PDB file of C-alpha atoms in Angstrom:
ATOM      1  CA  MET A   1     -20.058-157.498 132.674  1.00  0.00           C
ATOM      2  CA  THR A   2     -23.705-156.362 132.093  1.00  0.00           C
ATOM      3  CA  THR A   3     -25.846-157.867 128.764  1.00  0.00           C
ATOM      4  CA  SER A   4     -25.677-154.160 127.159  1.00  0.00           C
ATOM      5  CA  GLU A   5     -21.735-153.951 128.083  1.00  0.00           C
ATOM      6  CA  ARG A   6     -21.250-157.539 126.519  1.00  0.00           C
ATOM      7  CA  LEU A   7     -23.068-156.445 123.590  1.00  0.00           C
ATOM      8  CA  ILE A   8     -20.817-153.309 122.837  1.00  0.00           C
ATOM      9  CA  GLU A   9     -17.394-154.608 123.492  1.00  0.00           C
ATOM     10  CA  SER A  10     -18.364-157.927 121.189  1.00  0.00           C
ATOM     11  CA  THR A  11     -19.719-155.289 118.511  1.00  0.00           C
ATOM     12  CA  ARG A  12     -16.361-153.646 118.875  1.00  0.00           C
ATOM     13  CA  GLU A  13     -14.187-156.192 118.258  1.00  0.00           C
ATOM     14  CA  LEU A  14     -16.080-157.390 115.521  1.00  0.00           C
ATOM     15  CA  LEU A  15     -16.342-153.962 114.043  1.00  0.00           C
ATOM     16  CA  TRP A  16     -12.597-153.883 114.260  1.00  0.00           C
ATOM     17  CA  GLU A  17     -11.998-157.339 113.038  1.00  0.00           C
ATOM     18  CA  ARG A  18     -14.637-157.704 110.061  1.00  0.00           C
ATOM     19  CA  GLY A  19     -16.102-154.052 109.432  1.00  0.00           C
ATOM     20  CA  TYR A  20     -19.953-153.063 109.403  1.00  0.00           C
ATOM     21  CA  VAL A  21     -20.933-155.135 106.741  1.00  0.00           C
ATOM     22  CA  GLY A  22     -19.415-158.199 108.111  1.00  0.00           C
ATOM     23  CA  VAL A  23     -20.860-158.221 111.226  1.00  0.00           C
ATOM     24  CA  SER A  24     -24.308-159.436 111.628  1.00  0.00           C
ATOM     25  CA  PRO A  25     -26.642-159.146 114.302  1.00  0.00           C
ATOM     26  CA  LYS A  26     -26.282-163.306 114.949  1.00  0.00           C
ATOM     27  CA  ALA A  27     -22.696-162.663 115.306  1.00  0.00           C
ATOM     28  CA  ILE A  28     -22.868-160.346 117.670  1.00  0.00           C
ATOM     29  CA  GLN A  29     -24.782-162.155 119.881  1.00  0.00           C
ATOM     30  CA  GLN A  30     -23.077-165.280 119.522  1.00  0.00           C
ATOM     31  CA  ARG A  31     -19.588-163.435 120.459  1.00  0.00           C
ATOM     32  CA  ALA A  32     -21.742-161.706 123.207  1.00  0.00           C
ATOM     33  CA  GLY A  33     -23.512-164.892 124.470  1.00  0.00           C
ATOM     34  CA  VAL A  34     -27.197-163.668 124.620  1.00  0.00           C
ATOM     35  CA  GLY A  35     -30.192-164.094 122.511  1.00  0.00           C
ATOM     36  CA  GLN A  36     -32.073-162.174 120.121  1.00  0.00           C
ATOM     37  CA  GLY A  37     -34.187-160.898 122.505  1.00  0.00           C
ATOM     38  CA  SER A  38     -31.540-159.685 124.810  1.00  0.00           C
ATOM     39  CA  MET A  39     -30.005-157.557 122.131  1.00  0.00           C
ATOM     40  CA  TYR A  40     -33.476-155.785 121.110  1.00  0.00           C
ATOM     41  CA  HIS A  41     -34.127-155.067 124.725  1.00  0.00           C
ATOM     42  CA  HIS A  42     -31.005-152.894 125.177  1.00  0.00           C
ATOM     43  CA  PHE A  43     -30.678-151.398 121.386  1.00  0.00           C
ATOM     44  CA  THR A  44     -32.814-151.088 118.480  1.00  0.00           C
ATOM     45  CA  GLY A  45     -30.728-152.681 115.967  1.00  0.00           C
ATOM     46  CA  LYS A  46     -27.807-153.033 114.493  1.00  0.00           C
ATOM     47  CA  PRO A  47     -26.794-149.292 113.430  1.00  0.00           C
ATOM     48  CA  ASP A  48     -27.667-148.206 117.438  1.00  0.00           C
ATOM     49  CA  LEU A  49     -25.724-151.009 118.487  1.00  0.00           C
ATOM     50  CA  ALA A  50     -22.661-150.027 116.065  1.00  0.00           C
ATOM     51  CA  LEU A  51     -23.233-146.306 117.187  1.00  0.00           C
ATOM     52  CA  ALA A  52     -22.536-147.497 120.969  1.00  0.00           C
ATOM     53  CA  ALA A  53     -19.424-149.287 119.793  1.00  0.00           C
ATOM     54  CA  ILE A  54     -17.831-146.874 117.875  1.00  0.00           C
ATOM     55  CA  SER A  55     -18.712-143.738 119.923  1.00  0.00           C
ATOM     56  CA  ARG A  56     -17.105-145.878 122.954  1.00  0.00           C
ATOM     57  CA  THR A  57     -13.870-146.641 121.090  1.00  0.00           C
ATOM     58  CA  ALA A  58     -13.839-142.972 119.952  1.00  0.00           C
ATOM     59  CA  ASP A  59     -13.787-142.312 123.667  1.00  0.00           C
ATOM     60  CA  GLU A  60     -11.018-144.515 124.583  1.00  0.00           C
ATOM     61  CA  MET A  61      -8.698-143.663 122.011  1.00  0.00           C
ATOM     62  CA  TRP A  62      -9.185-140.090 122.694  1.00  0.00           C
ATOM     63  CA  ALA A  63      -8.810-141.009 126.554  1.00  0.00           C
ATOM     64  CA  LYS A  64      -5.263-142.681 125.339  1.00  0.00           C
ATOM     65  CA  ALA A  65      -4.235-139.873 122.951  1.00  0.00           C
ATOM     66  CA  GLU A  66      -5.061-137.387 126.081  1.00  0.00           C
ATOM     67  CA  GLU A  67      -2.781-139.061 128.447  1.00  0.00           C
ATOM     68  CA  TRP A  68      -0.004-138.189 126.198  1.00  0.00           C
ATOM     69  CA  PHE A  69      -0.887-134.667 125.158  1.00  0.00           C
ATOM     70  CA  ASP A  70      -1.650-133.836 128.784  1.00  0.00           C
ATOM     71  CA  ALA A  71       1.551-135.131 130.160  1.00  0.00           C
ATOM     72  CA  PRO A  72       4.808-133.183 131.363  1.00  0.00           C
ATOM     73  CA  GLY A  73       7.447-131.800 128.796  1.00  0.00           C
ATOM     74  CA  THR A  74       7.913-130.005 125.744  1.00  0.00           C
ATOM     75  CA  ALA A  75       5.350-130.016 122.931  1.00  0.00           C
ATOM     76  CA  LEU A  76       7.886-132.375 121.293  1.00  0.00           C
ATOM     77  CA  GLN A  77       8.212-134.720 123.602  1.00  0.00           C
ATOM     78  CA  ARG A  78       4.387-135.021 124.705  1.00  0.00           C
ATOM     79  CA  ILE A  79       3.751-135.775 120.572  1.00  0.00           C
ATOM     80  CA  THR A  80       7.125-138.253 120.909  1.00  0.00           C
ATOM     81  CA  GLY A  81       5.118-140.459 123.525  1.00  0.00           C
ATOM     82  CA  TYR A  82       1.977-139.985 121.569  1.00  0.00           C
ATOM     83  CA  LEU A  83       3.296-141.328 118.268  1.00  0.00           C
ATOM     84  CA  ARG A  84       5.648-144.222 120.184  1.00  0.00           C
ATOM     85  CA  ARG A  85       2.961-145.368 122.455  1.00  0.00           C
ATOM     86  CA  GLU A  86       2.308-148.798 122.161  1.00  0.00           C
ATOM     87  CA  ARG A  87      -0.398-149.897 119.606  1.00  0.00           C
ATOM     88  CA  ASP A  88      -1.615-152.741 117.693  1.00  0.00           C
ATOM     89  CA  VAL A  89      -0.280-151.660 114.454  1.00  0.00           C
ATOM     90  CA  LEU A  90      -1.153-154.383 112.260  1.00  0.00           C
ATOM     91  CA  LYS A  91      -4.567-154.417 113.482  1.00  0.00           C
ATOM     92  CA  GLY A  92      -5.001-150.982 112.093  1.00  0.00           C
ATOM     93  CA  CYS A  93      -6.868-147.781 113.815  1.00  0.00           C
ATOM     94  CA  PRO A  94     -10.151-149.222 115.119  1.00  0.00           C
ATOM     95  CA  ILE A  95     -11.386-145.626 114.226  1.00  0.00           C
ATOM     96  CA  GLY A  96      -9.237-144.899 111.013  1.00  0.00           C
ATOM     97  CA  GLY A  97     -10.102-148.148 109.794  1.00  0.00           C
ATOM     98  CA  LEU A  98     -13.706-147.189 109.937  1.00  0.00           C
ATOM     99  CA  THR A  99     -13.212-144.657 107.080  1.00  0.00           C
ATOM    100  CA  GLN A 100     -12.359-147.296 104.885  1.00  0.00           C
ATOM    101  CA  ASP A 101     -15.771-148.923 105.609  1.00  0.00           C
ATOM    102  CA  PRO A 102     -18.368-147.789 102.924  1.00  0.00           C
ATOM    103  CA  ASP A 103     -21.485-148.601 105.155  1.00  0.00           C
ATOM    104  CA  VAL A 104     -20.337-146.459 107.834  1.00  0.00           C
ATOM    105  CA  MET A 105     -19.111-143.441 105.790  1.00  0.00           C
ATOM    106  CA  ALA A 106     -22.563-143.490 103.838  1.00  0.00           C
ATOM    107  CA  ASP A 107     -24.446-143.214 107.350  1.00  0.00           C
ATOM    108  CA  PRO A 108     -24.041-139.823 108.880  1.00  0.00           C
ATOM    109  CA  VAL A 109     -24.866-141.136 112.158  1.00  0.00           C
ATOM    110  CA  LEU A 110     -22.030-143.628 111.821  1.00  0.00           C
ATOM    111  CA  ARG A 111     -19.414-141.205 110.267  1.00  0.00           C
ATOM    112  CA  ARG A 112     -20.094-138.651 112.815  1.00  0.00           C
ATOM    113  CA  PRO A 113     -18.021-140.177 115.762  1.00  0.00           C
ATOM    114  CA  VAL A 114     -15.071-140.974 113.483  1.00  0.00           C
ATOM    115  CA  GLU A 115     -14.945-137.599 112.035  1.00  0.00           C
ATOM    116  CA  GLU A 116     -15.042-136.347 114.946  1.00  0.00           C
ATOM    117  CA  THR A 117     -12.638-137.830 116.563  1.00  0.00           C
ATOM    118  CA  LEU A 118     -10.204-137.404 113.774  1.00  0.00           C
ATOM    119  CA  GLY A 119     -10.813-133.573 113.427  1.00  0.00           C
ATOM    120  CA  ARG A 120     -10.528-133.802 117.478  1.00  0.00           C
ATOM    121  CA  LEU A 121      -7.268-135.088 117.114  1.00  0.00           C
ATOM    122  CA  ARG A 122      -5.912-132.882 114.234  1.00  0.00           C
ATOM    123  CA  ALA A 123      -7.009-129.639 116.537  1.00  0.00           C
ATOM    124  CA  ARG A 124      -5.623-130.845 119.754  1.00  0.00           C
ATOM    125  CA  LEU A 125      -1.696-131.742 117.892  1.00  0.00           C
ATOM    126  CA  ALA A 126      -2.287-128.100 116.450  1.00  0.00           C
ATOM    127  CA  GLU A 127      -2.912-126.870 119.904  1.00  0.00           C
ATOM    128  CA  ILE A 128       0.378-128.590 121.257  1.00  0.00           C
ATOM    129  CA  LEU A 129       2.600-127.297 118.567  1.00  0.00           C
ATOM    130  CA  THR A 130       1.275-123.831 118.811  1.00  0.00           C
ATOM    131  CA  GLU A 131       2.146-123.890 122.460  1.00  0.00           C
ATOM    132  CA  GLY A 132       5.751-125.005 121.238  1.00  0.00           C
ATOM    133  CA  ARG A 133       5.756-122.114 119.048  1.00  0.00           C
ATOM    134  CA  GLU A 134       4.507-119.676 121.811  1.00  0.00           C
ATOM    135  CA  HIS A 135       7.260-121.274 124.446  1.00  0.00           C
ATOM    136  CA  GLY A 136       9.927-121.066 121.624  1.00  0.00           C
ATOM    137  CA  GLU A 137      10.814-124.619 121.418  1.00  0.00           C
ATOM    138  CA  LEU A 138       9.463-124.633 117.859  1.00  0.00           C
ATOM    139  CA  GLY A 139      10.556-122.219 115.055  1.00  0.00           C
ATOM    140  CA  PRO A 140       7.985-119.927 113.406  1.00  0.00           C
ATOM    141  CA  GLY A 141       8.223-121.448 110.074  1.00  0.00           C
ATOM    142  CA  LEU A 142       6.146-124.428 111.368  1.00  0.00           C
ATOM    143  CA  ASP A 143       2.192-124.191 110.506  1.00  0.00           C
ATOM    144  CA  PRO A 144       0.400-125.939 113.315  1.00  0.00           C
ATOM    145  CA  ALA A 145      -2.694-126.609 111.443  1.00  0.00           C
ATOM    146  CA  ALA A 146      -0.612-128.135 108.530  1.00  0.00           C
ATOM    147  CA  THR A 147       1.928-130.527 110.456  1.00  0.00           C
ATOM    148  CA  SER A 148      -1.042-131.705 112.693  1.00  0.00           C
ATOM    149  CA  ALA A 149      -3.180-132.865 109.355  1.00  0.00           C
ATOM    150  CA  THR A 150       0.472-134.477 108.768  1.00  0.00           C
ATOM    151  CA  ILE A 151       0.846-136.084 111.841  1.00  0.00           C
ATOM    152  CA  VAL A 152      -2.527-137.824 111.571  1.00  0.00           C
ATOM    153  CA  ALA A 153      -2.006-138.762 107.886  1.00  0.00           C
ATOM    154  CA  VAL A 154       1.196-140.273 108.553  1.00  0.00           C
ATOM    155  CA  LEU A 155      -0.235-142.277 111.571  1.00  0.00           C
ATOM    156  CA  GLN A 156      -3.198-143.603 109.275  1.00  0.00           C
ATOM    157  CA  GLY A 157      -1.004-144.138 106.507  1.00  0.00           C
ATOM    158  CA  GLY A 158       1.572-145.969 108.537  1.00  0.00           C
ATOM    159  CA  TYR A 159      -1.227-148.602 109.797  1.00  0.00           C
ATOM    160  CA  VAL A 160      -2.212-149.067 106.186  1.00  0.00           C
ATOM    161  CA  VAL A 161       1.309-149.918 104.954  1.00  0.00           C
ATOM    162  CA  ALA A 162       2.334-151.838 107.948  1.00  0.00           C
ATOM    163  CA  ARG A 163      -0.786-154.049 107.248  1.00  0.00           C
ATOM    164  CA  ALA A 164      -0.075-154.531 103.762  1.00  0.00           C
ATOM    165  CA  ALA A 165       3.677-155.343 104.420  1.00  0.00           C
ATOM    166  CA  GLY A 166       2.946-157.745 107.316  1.00  0.00           C
ATOM    167  CA  SER A 167       4.940-156.067 109.363  1.00  0.00           C
ATOM    168  CA  THR A 168       5.307-152.985 111.783  1.00  0.00           C
ATOM    169  CA  GLU A 169       8.579-151.600 110.135  1.00  0.00           C
ATOM    170  CA  PRO A 170       6.925-149.344 107.888  1.00  0.00           C
ATOM    171  CA  PHE A 171       4.781-147.743 110.830  1.00  0.00           C
ATOM    172  CA  ASP A 172       8.003-147.273 112.895  1.00  0.00           C
ATOM    173  CA  GLN A 173       9.916-145.871 109.784  1.00  0.00           C
ATOM    174  CA  ALA A 174       7.217-143.433 109.147  1.00  0.00           C
ATOM    175  CA  VAL A 175       6.724-142.507 112.975  1.00  0.00           C
ATOM    176  CA  ASP A 176      10.974-141.631 112.598  1.00  0.00           C
ATOM    177  CA  GLY A 177      10.467-139.934 109.654  1.00  0.00           C
ATOM    178  CA  LEU A 178       7.989-137.630 111.128  1.00  0.00           C
ATOM    179  CA  LEU A 179       9.823-137.074 113.903  1.00  0.00           C
ATOM    180  CA  ASN A 180      13.033-136.026 112.070  1.00  0.00           C
ATOM    181  CA  LEU A 181      10.996-133.647 110.080  1.00  0.00           C
ATOM    182  CA  LEU A 182       9.512-132.350 113.436  1.00  0.00           C
ATOM    183  CA  ALA A 183      12.986-132.178 115.105  1.00  0.00           C
ATOM    184  CA  ALA A 184      14.195-129.827 112.184  1.00  0.00           C
ATOM    185  CA  HIS A 185      11.823-127.375 113.359  1.00  0.00           C
ATOM    186  CA  ALA A 186      13.122-127.221 116.983  1.00  0.00           C
ATOM    187  CA  THR A 187      14.734-124.278 118.383  1.00  0.00           C
ATOM    188  CA  THR A 188      16.963-126.636 120.222  1.00  0.00           C
ATOM    189  CA  PRO A 189      18.487-129.850 118.401  1.00  0.00           C
ATOM    190  CA  GLY A 190      17.411-133.220 119.557  1.00  0.00           C
ATOM    191  CA  ARG A 191      14.605-131.577 121.653  1.00  0.00           C
ATOM    192  CA  ALA A 192      12.118-134.361 120.050  1.00  0.00           C
ATOM    193  CA  GLU A 193      13.495-137.195 122.008  1.00  0.00           C
TER     194      GLU A 193
END
């Protein structure tokens, strides 16, 4: 792994563990095993490095989501796969968690990949739900835009409640409840599983 890669990966880990304000250049350098000169050779400073780390995390999150969204199956099967995929629930969402970081949210440059990723996720889920309606899998009463916003909100809220409880059970219950609500819009019972 190159020096810049080690710096980005170390920053990603630290952002997820501590948040932006809790990450110092020294901590990044120590985790990456590089000196100050190496860090500033590759990046202009902490904000530049944080942007690279957040952007990489957003890209990876999106790639994982697309694996499920592009998989074969009905709209509900693809969404179910995405919702039930393996996650480190108790660590929280590495992108969603940044919305709780006031320094990230106050900086338009750092906020942009967070905002874009969550917006892109809502839009893609709405597309899949629209496909489901068009193919007759879902009833016409389902609002794809509102439902996609609900899916994202339940996921992000599920992380928060699970972390507060110190258990994945609240997250799993939230996903189960969401899938039950989606199944109620299926034109054929049991299509969500």
